[in-house]
XYZ file of C-alpha atoms in Angstrom:
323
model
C 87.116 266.372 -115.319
C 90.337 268.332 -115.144
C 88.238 271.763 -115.184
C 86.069 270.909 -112.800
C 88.976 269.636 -110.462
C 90.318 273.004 -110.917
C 87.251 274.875 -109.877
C 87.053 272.595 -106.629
C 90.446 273.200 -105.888
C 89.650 277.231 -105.879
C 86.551 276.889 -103.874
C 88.327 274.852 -101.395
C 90.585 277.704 -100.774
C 88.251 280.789 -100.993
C 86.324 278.504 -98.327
C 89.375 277.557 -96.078
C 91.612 280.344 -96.378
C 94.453 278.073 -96.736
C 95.018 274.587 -96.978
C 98.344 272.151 -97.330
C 98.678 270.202 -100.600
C 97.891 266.724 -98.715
C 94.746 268.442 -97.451
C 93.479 269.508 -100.615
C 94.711 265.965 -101.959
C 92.384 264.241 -99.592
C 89.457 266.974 -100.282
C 89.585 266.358 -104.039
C 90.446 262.304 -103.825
C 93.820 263.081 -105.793
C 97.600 262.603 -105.568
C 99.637 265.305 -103.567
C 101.657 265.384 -107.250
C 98.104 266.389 -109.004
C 97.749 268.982 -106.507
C 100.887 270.330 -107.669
C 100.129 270.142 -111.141
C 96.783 272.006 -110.873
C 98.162 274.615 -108.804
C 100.700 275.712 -111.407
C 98.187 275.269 -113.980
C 95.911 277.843 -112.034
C 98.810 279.939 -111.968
C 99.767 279.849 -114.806
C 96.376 280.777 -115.859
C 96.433 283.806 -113.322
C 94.508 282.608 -110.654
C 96.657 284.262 -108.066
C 97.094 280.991 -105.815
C 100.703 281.073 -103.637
C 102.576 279.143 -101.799
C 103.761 280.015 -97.938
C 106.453 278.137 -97.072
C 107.042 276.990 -93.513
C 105.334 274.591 -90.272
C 102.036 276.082 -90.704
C 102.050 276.882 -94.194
C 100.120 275.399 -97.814
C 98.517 277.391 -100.269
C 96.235 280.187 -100.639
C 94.900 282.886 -102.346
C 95.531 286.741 -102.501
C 92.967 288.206 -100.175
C 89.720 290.199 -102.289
C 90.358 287.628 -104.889
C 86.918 287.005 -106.067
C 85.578 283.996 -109.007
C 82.564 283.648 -111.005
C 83.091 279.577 -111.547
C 80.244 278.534 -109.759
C 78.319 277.299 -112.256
C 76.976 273.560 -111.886
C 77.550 270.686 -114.358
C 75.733 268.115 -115.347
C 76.140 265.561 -112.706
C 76.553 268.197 -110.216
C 72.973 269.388 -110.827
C 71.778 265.421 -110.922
C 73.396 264.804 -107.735
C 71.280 267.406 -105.714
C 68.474 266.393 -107.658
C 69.055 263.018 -105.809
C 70.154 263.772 -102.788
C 67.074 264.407 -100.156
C 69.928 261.630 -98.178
C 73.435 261.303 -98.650
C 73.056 257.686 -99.883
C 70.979 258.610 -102.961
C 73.805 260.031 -104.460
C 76.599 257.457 -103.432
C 73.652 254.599 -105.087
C 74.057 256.040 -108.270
C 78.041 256.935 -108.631
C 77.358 260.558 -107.863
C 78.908 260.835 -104.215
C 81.919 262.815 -105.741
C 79.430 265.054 -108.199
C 77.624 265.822 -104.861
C 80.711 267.056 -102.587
C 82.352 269.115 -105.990
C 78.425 270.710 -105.716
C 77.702 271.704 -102.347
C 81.410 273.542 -102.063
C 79.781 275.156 -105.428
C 76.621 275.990 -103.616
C 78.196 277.205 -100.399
C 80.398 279.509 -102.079
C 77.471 281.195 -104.341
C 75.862 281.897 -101.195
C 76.559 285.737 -99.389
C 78.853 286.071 -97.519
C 76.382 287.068 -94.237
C 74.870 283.874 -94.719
C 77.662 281.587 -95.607
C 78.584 281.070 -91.746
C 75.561 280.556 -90.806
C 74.518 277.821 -93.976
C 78.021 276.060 -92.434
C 76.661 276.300 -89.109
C 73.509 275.073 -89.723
C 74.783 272.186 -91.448
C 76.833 270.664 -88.793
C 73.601 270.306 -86.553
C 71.386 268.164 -89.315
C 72.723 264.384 -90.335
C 70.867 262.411 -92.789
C 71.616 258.464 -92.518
C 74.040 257.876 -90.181
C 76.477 255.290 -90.859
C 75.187 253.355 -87.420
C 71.487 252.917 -85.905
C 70.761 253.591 -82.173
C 71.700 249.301 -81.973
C 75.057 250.209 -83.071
C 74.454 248.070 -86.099
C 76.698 249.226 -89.357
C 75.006 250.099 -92.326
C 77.253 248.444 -95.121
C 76.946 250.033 -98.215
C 76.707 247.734 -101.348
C 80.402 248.171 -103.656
C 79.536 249.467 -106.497
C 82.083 250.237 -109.028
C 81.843 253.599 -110.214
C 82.910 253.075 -113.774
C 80.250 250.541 -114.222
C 77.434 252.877 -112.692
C 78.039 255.749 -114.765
C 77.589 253.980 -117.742
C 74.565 252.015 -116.836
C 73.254 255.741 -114.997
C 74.277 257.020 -119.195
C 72.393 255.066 -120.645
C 69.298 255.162 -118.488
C 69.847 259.228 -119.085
C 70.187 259.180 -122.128
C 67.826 256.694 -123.492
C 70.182 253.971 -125.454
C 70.481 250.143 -125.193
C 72.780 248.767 -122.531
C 74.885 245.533 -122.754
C 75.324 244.286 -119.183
C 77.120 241.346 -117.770
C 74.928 240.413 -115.109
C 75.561 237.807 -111.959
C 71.902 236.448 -111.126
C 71.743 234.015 -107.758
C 73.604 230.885 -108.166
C 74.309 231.423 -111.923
C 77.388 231.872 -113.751
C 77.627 235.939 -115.411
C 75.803 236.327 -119.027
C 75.967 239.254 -121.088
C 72.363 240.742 -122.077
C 70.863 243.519 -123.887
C 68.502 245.751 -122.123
C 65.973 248.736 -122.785
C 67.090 251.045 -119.737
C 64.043 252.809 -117.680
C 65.251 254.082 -114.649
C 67.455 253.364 -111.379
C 65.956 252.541 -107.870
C 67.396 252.723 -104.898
C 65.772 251.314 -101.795
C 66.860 249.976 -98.169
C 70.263 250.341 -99.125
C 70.137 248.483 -102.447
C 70.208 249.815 -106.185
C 68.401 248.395 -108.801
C 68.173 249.012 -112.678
C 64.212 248.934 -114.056
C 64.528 247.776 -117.716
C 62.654 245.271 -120.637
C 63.930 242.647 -122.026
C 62.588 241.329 -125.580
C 59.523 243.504 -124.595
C 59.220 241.862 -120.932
C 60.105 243.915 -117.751
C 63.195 243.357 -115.737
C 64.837 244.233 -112.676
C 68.545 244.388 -111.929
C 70.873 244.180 -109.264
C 73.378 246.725 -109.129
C 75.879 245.267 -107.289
C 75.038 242.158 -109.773
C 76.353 244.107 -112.800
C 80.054 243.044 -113.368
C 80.511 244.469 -116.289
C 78.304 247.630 -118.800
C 78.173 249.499 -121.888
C 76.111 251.735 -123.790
C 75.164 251.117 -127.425
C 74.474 253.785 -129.646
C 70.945 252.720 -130.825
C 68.071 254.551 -128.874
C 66.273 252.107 -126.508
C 62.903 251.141 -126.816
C 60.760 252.224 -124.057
C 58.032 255.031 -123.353
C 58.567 258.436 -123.460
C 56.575 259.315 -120.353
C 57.202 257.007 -117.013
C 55.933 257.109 -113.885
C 59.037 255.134 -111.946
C 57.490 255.344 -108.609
C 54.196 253.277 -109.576
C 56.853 250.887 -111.884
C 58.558 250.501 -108.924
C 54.754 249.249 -107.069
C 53.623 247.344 -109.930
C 57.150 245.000 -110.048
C 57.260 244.956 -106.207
C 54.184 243.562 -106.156
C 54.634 240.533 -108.974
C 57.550 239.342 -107.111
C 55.710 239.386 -103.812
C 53.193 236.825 -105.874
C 55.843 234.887 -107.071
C 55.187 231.341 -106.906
C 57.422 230.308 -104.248
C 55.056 231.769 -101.602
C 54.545 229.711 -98.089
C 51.416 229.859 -96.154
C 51.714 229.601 -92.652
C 49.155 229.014 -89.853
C 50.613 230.587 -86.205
C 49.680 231.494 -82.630
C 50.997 234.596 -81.505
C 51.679 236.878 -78.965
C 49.489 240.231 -79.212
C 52.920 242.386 -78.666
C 54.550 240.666 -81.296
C 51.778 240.996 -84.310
C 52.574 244.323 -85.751
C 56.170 242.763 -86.462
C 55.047 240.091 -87.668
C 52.766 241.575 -90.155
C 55.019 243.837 -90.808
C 57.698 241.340 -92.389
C 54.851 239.032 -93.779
C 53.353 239.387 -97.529
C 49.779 239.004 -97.056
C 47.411 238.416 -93.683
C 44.663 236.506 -94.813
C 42.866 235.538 -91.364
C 42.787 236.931 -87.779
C 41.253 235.484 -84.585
C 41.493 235.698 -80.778
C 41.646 233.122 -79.009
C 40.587 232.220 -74.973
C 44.004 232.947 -73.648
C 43.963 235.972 -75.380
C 46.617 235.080 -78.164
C 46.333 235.887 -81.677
C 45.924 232.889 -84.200
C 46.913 234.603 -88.175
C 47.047 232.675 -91.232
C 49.848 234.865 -93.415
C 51.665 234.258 -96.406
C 55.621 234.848 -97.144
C 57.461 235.331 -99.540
C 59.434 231.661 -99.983
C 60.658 228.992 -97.107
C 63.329 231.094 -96.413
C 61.613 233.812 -95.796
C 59.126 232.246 -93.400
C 61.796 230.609 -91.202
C 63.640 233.620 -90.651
C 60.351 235.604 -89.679
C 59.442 233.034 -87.019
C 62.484 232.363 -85.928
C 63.233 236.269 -84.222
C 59.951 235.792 -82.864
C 61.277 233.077 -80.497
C 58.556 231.642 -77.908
C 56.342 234.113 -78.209
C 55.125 232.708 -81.623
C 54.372 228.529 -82.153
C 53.625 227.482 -85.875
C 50.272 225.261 -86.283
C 51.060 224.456 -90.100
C 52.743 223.759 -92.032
C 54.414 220.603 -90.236
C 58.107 221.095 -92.225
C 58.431 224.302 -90.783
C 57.518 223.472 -87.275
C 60.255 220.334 -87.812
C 62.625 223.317 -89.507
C 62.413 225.454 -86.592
C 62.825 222.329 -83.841
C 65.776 221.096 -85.729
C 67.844 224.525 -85.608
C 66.744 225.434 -82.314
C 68.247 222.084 -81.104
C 71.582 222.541 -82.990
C 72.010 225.726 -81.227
C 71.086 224.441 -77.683
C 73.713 221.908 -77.968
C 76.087 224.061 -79.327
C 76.000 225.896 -76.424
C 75.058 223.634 -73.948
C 77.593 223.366 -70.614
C 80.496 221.805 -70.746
């Protein structure tokens, strides 16, 4: 970790020119004392990196000085594999891997076209922290320690032991067959088999993981994007499911379909609204559906969700009724 630090630290100041100690601390998410450290280290290993004392002053390198350490490592190379959006990389622990690389790859570039790469850069954002609502997207917390080793062990094929947090259950450590790590509307999961039967995994839900040295037992060959389908679509069967017969307004069906699991009927009726029999995913599920839908929807059946809907809608007019 300590040599690639070092290389970092270098590219930061061919890129820069020069750059204080806290600066560079921040860059490389170190102490100011580590900073220190590596910079005698590079001198002492004849980098020529000095010091220039004063208001405006930091470190920097002798001018011509030119470096061959631009090769990628491992994680490096994974993280730009993964990174068509910023968030792929912070999903799977690799945030840092990805900022150590693209200093790498900007600094391999020419020189003519290293301006202009910079440039470029500034004018394209992938997954901005806010929508066009102003509503903050809030990243799950993922400990890094515990997604490099379940992101090991997926890479390298061996067992994992996981201490795992499912809803409304105490933690429980388990041993899984690793397959490969998902990451989708903000949320990570880990695709895996249990005892032979397929599982799916939290991230955020993993307290606690370590790889075993026995190879796991799963295919050589996998196709994670159809996985992905095939599981997605079992637990959108589950049998929790609620049917629900609704009128609803015409402007209001493609968002309603949109959130439902299944549309099994359509009709149009004389006043010209639209009478669908769909299927969610659980009660839960259901309520909060019809509930952004507001007026413009009115549930037929079933009769506990009508009484659901009444109840909460009445709690909230007296909560804010006039005083």
């Amino acid at each position: 970790m300590r040599a690639d630090r070092l290389v970092s630290l270098v590219l930061l100041l061919r890129r820069h020119g020069r750059l204080t100690a806290d600066v560079l601390a921040r860059e490389l998410e170190v102490s100011t004392r580590t900073v220190l450290r590596d910079i005698e280290a590079l001198s002492a290993a004849g980098v020529p990196v000095y010091a220039e004392r004063g208001r405006h002053g930091g470190f920097a390198l002798l001018p011509g000085f030119q470096t061959e350490l631009t090769g990628l490592n491992h994680d490096e190379a994974l993280a730009l594999l993964v990174a068509g959006s910023r968030r792929g990389a912070q999903a799977f622990g690799l945030g840092g891997a990805l900022a150590s690389a693209m200093r790498k790859v900007v600094d391999a570039l020419p020189e003519s076209y290293r301006d202009t790469a910079t440039g470029a850069a500034r004018r394209l954002l992938v997954d901005p922290e806010t929508d066009l609502l102003s509503r903050r997207v809030v990243p799950e917390d993922l400990p890094d320690a515990v997604v490099a080793e379940v992101r090991r062990a997926v890479l390298t094929g061996h067992r994992l032991r996981i201490n795992y947090a499912a809803v409304d259950q105490s933690a429980q450590w388990r041993t899984v067959d690793p397959i490969g790590l998902v990451t989708v509307a903000d949320q990570s999961y880990l695709l895996a088999t249990r005892s032979g039967e397929d599982r799916t995994y939290r991230l955020s839900r993993i307290l606690d993981a370590e790889e075993l040295p026995e190879p796991a037992q799963r295919p050589e060959d996998i196709d994670l994007d159809q996985a992905w389908r095939e599981r997605s679509t079992r637990f959108r069967a589950g049998s929790d499911q609620v049917a629900v017969d609704v009128r609803v307004n015409p402007t209001r069906r493609a968002e309603l379909i949109g959130t439902a699991v299944t549309l099994s009927s359509e009709t149009v009726e004389a006043d010209g609204r639209l009478r669908l029999e769909l299927t969610f995913q659980d009660p839960r599920h259901a309520e909060w559906a019809l509930w952004q839908l507001g007026t413009h929807a009115e549930i037929l059946a079933p009769q506990w969700l009508r009484t659901t809907l009444h109840d909460r809608a009445t709690t909230l007019a007296t909560h804010y009724r006039s005083p």
